[in-house]
Coordinates of C-alpha atoms in Angstrom, one line a residue:
X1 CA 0.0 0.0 0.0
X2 CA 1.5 3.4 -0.8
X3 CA 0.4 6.6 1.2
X4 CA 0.5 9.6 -1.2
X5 CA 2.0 12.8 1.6
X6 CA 2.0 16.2 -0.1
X7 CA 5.1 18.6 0.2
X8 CA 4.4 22.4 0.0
X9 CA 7.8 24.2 -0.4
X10 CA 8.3 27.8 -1.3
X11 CA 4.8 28.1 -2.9
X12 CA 5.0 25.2 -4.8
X13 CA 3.3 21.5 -4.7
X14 CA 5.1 18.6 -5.0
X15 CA 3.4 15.0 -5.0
X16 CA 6.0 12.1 -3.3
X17 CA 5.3 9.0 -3.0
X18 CA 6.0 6.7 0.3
X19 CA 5.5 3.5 1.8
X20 CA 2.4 3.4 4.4
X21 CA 5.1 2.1 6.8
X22 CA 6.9 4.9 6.8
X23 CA 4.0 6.9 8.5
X24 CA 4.8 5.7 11.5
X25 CA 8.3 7.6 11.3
X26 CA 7.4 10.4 9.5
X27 CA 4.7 11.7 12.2
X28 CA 7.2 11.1 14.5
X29 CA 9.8 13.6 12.6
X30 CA 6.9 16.9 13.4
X31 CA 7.6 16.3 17.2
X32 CA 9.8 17.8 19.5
X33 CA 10.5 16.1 22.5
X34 CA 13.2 17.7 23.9
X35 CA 15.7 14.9 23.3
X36 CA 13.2 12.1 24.2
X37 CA 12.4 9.1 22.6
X38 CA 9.9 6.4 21.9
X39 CA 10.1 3.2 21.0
X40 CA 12.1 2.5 17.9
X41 CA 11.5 6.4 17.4
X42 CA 8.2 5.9 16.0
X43 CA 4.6 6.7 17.0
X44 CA 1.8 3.9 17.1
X45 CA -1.1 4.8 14.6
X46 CA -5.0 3.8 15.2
X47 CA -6.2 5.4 12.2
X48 CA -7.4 4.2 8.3
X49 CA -4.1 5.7 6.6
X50 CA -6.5 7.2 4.1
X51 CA -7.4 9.6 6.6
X52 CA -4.0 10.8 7.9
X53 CA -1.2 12.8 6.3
X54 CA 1.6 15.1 6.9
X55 CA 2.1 18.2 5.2
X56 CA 5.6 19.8 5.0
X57 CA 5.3 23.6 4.7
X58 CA 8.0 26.5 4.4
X59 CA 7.2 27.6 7.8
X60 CA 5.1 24.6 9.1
X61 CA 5.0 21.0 9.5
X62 CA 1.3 20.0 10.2
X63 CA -0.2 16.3 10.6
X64 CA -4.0 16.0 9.3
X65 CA -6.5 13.2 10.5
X66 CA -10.0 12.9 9.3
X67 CA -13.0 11.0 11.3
X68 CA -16.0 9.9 9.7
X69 CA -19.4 7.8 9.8
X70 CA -17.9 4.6 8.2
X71 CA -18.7 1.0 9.9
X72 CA -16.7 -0.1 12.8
X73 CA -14.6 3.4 13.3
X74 CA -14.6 5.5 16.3
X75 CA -10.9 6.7 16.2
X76 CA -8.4 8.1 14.1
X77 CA -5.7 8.9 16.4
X78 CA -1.6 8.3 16.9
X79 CA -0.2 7.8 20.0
X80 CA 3.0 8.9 21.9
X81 CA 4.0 6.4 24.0
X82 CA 7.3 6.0 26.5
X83 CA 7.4 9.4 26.8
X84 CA 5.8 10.9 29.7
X85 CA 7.1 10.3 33.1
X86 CA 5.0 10.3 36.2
X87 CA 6.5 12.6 39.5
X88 CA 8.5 14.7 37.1
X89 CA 7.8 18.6 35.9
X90 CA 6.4 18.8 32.0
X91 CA 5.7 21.3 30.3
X92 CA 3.4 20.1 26.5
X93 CA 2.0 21.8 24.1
X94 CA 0.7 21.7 20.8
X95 CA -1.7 23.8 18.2
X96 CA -4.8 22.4 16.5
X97 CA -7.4 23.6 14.2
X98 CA -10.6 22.0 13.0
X99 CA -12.8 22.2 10.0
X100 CA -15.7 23.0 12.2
X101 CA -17.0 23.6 15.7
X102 CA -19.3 21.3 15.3
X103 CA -21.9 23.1 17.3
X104 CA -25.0 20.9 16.4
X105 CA -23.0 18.1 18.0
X106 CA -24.8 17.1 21.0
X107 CA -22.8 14.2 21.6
X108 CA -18.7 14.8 22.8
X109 CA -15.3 14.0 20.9
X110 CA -12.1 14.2 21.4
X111 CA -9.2 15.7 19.9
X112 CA -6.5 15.4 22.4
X113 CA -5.3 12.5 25.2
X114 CA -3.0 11.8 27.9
X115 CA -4.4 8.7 28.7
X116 CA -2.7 5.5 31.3
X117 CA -1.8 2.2 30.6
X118 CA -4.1 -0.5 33.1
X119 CA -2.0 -2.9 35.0
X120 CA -3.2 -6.5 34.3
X121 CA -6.7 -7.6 35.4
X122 CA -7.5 -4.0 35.1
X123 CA -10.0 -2.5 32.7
X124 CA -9.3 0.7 30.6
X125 CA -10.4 3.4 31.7
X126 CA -11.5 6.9 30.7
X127 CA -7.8 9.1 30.0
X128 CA -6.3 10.8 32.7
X129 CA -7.1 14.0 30.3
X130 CA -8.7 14.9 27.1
X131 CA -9.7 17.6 25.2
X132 CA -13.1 17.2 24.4
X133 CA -15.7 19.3 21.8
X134 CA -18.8 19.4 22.4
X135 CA -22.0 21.7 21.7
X136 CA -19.1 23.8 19.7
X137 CA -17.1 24.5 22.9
X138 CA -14.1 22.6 24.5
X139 CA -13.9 21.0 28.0
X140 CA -11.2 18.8 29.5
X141 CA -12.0 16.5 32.8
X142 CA -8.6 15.2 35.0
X143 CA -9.4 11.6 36.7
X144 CA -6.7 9.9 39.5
X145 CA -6.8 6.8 41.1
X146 CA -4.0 6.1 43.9
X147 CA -5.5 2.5 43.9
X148 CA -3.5 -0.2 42.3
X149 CA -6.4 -1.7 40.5
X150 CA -9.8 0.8 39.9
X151 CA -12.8 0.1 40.9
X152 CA -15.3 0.0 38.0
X153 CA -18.8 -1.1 38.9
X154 CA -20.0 1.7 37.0
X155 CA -18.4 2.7 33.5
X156 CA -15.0 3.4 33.4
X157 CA -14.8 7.1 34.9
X158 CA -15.6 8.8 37.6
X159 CA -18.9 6.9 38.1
X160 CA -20.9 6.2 41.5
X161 CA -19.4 3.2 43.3
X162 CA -16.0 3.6 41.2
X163 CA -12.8 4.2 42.9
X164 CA -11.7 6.8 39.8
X165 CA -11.9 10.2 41.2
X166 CA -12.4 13.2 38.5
X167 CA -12.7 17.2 38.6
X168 CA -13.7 19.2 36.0
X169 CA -10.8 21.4 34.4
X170 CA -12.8 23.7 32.1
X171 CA -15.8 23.5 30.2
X172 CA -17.6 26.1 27.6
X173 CA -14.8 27.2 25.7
X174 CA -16.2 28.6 22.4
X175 CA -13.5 27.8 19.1
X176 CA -14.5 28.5 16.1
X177 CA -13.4 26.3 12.8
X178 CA -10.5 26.9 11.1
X179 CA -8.7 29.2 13.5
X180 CA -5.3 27.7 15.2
X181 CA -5.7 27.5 18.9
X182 CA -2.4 26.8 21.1
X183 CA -3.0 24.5 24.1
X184 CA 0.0 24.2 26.7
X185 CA -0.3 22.0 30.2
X186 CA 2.2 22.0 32.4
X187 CA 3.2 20.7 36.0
X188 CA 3.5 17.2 37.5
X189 CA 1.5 14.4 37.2
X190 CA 1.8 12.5 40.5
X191 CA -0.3 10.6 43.4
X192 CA 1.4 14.0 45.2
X193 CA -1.3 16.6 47.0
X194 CA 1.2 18.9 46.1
X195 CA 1.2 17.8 42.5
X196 CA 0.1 20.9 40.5
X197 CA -1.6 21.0 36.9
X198 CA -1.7 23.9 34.9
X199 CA -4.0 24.1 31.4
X200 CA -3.7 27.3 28.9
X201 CA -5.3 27.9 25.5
X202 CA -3.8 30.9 23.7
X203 CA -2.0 31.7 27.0
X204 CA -4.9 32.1 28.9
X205 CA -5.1 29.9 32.1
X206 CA -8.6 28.0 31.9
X207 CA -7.2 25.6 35.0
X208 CA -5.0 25.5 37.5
X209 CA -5.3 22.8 40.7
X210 CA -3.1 20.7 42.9
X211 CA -3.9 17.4 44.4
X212 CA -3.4 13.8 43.0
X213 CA -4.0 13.7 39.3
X214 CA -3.0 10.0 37.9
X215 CA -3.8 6.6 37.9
X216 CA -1.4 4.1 39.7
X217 CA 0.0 2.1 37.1
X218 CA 3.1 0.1 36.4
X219 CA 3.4 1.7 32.5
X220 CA 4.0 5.4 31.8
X221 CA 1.1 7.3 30.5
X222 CA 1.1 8.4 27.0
X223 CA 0.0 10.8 24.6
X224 CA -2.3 10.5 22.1
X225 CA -3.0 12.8 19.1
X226 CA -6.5 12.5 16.7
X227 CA -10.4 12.3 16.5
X228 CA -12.0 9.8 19.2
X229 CA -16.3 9.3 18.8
X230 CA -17.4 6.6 20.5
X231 CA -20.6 8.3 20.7
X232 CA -23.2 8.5 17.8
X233 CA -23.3 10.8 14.9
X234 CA -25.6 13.6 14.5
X235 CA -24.6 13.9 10.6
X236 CA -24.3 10.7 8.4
X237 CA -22.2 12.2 6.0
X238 CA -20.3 14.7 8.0
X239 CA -16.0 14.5 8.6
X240 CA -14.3 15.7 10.8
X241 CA -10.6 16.9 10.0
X242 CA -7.7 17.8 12.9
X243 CA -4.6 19.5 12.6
X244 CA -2.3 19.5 14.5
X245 CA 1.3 21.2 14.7
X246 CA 4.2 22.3 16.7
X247 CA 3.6 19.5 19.4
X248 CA 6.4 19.4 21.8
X249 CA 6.9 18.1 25.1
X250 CA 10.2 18.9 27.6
X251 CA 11.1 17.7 31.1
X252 CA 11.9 20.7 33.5
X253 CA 14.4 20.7 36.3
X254 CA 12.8 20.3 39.4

């Protein structure tokens, strides 16, 4: 299979062609990670590779994935993974646009995730964080559990009977479509009550709290990038496109 990416240089298009494997790695090349690395210095990709691409600009490299209503898909998303370290000052952050706000969308999606690996005979859970659209506004939710193995009687989040604990970051933050929006989260994720989390948009503090913030697994948490809909589609034959660009993640000295 061959993945068609599209290079804009100096005003002008050029068509190359490359192998579908090479996705992996080329994704990888837009991120900064402040001399990190994952695994085999690749990302891990969940998504149809007809609806993901990279586009190299004169002044920008930005990585394009498309959701839409066809059978069996709820994701399109690439993952970070190996990366983020728990009890140790981060500072991430990325910009995204979308082709809509998708403000008759009564049911959420996602755009962004830091989410946690379970520990065996544990179920997956809702992410630690995401950035989630819905109504045409943004809202993210942080959920910890200093258990070794969650509780999930009900769902997998924060649910009545659950050991997951959650709080509610920010929610009703208008974006309009096709407008670049700079997100930046910073602090320490930790089982720590003095473990501090702070969450911008276009350097405007929507969030900042201190108290546990994780879950209490053996694996590091990890990033993920890309369109998440479990929920049902308002439109049939609606898509929904993310970019993303300028992701980068750095450790701080403590």
């Amino acid at each position: 299979m061959m993945k068609i990416l599209t290079l804009l240089l100096v005003g002008s298009v050029f068509s190359v062609s490359a192998q579908a494997a090479n996705m992996w790695k080329t994704v990888y090349e837009q991120l900064d990670l402040g001399g990190l690395k994952t695994p085999n210095e690749k990302v891990h990709i969940e998504c149809h590779f007809d609806l993901l691409s990279v586009n190299l600009t004169k002044d920008h490299d930005i990585t394009k994935l498309k959701m839409n209503k066809a059978p069996n898909r709820k994701r399109c998303e690439f993952a970070i993974k190996d990366v983020v370290k728990r009890d140790t000052p981060f500072k991430f952050s990325f910009d995204f646009k979308t082709n809509d706000n998708f403000a008759h969308y009564s049911q959420w999606h996602s755009y962004f995730q830091l989410h946690s690996v379970p520990d065996q005979g544990e179920a997956w859970r809702c992410p630690i964080m995401a950035l989630e659209s819905i109504n045409g506004t943004l809202r993210m939710f942080n959920r910890w559990d200093e258990n070794q193995i969650s509780v999930t009687k009900n769902g997998t989040c924060g649910g009545t009977g659950n050991s997951i604990e959650y709080r509610k970051l920010f929610s009703d933050y208008y974006y309009e479509a096709d407008s670049w929006y700079n997100v930046e989260i910073s602090g320490e994720l930790s089982h720590n009550k003095d473990a501090c989390l702070t969450v911008k948009i276009n350097d405007e503090v929507l969030s900042d709290v201190c108290g546990p913030n994780t879950f209490n697994d053996i694996q590091k948490p990890y990033i993920k990038f890309g369109i998440y809909k479990p929920t049902s589609w308002e439109v049939d034959n609606e898509e929904i496109e993310l970019s993303v660009k300028n992701i980068r993640y750095h450790e701080l000295a403590n």
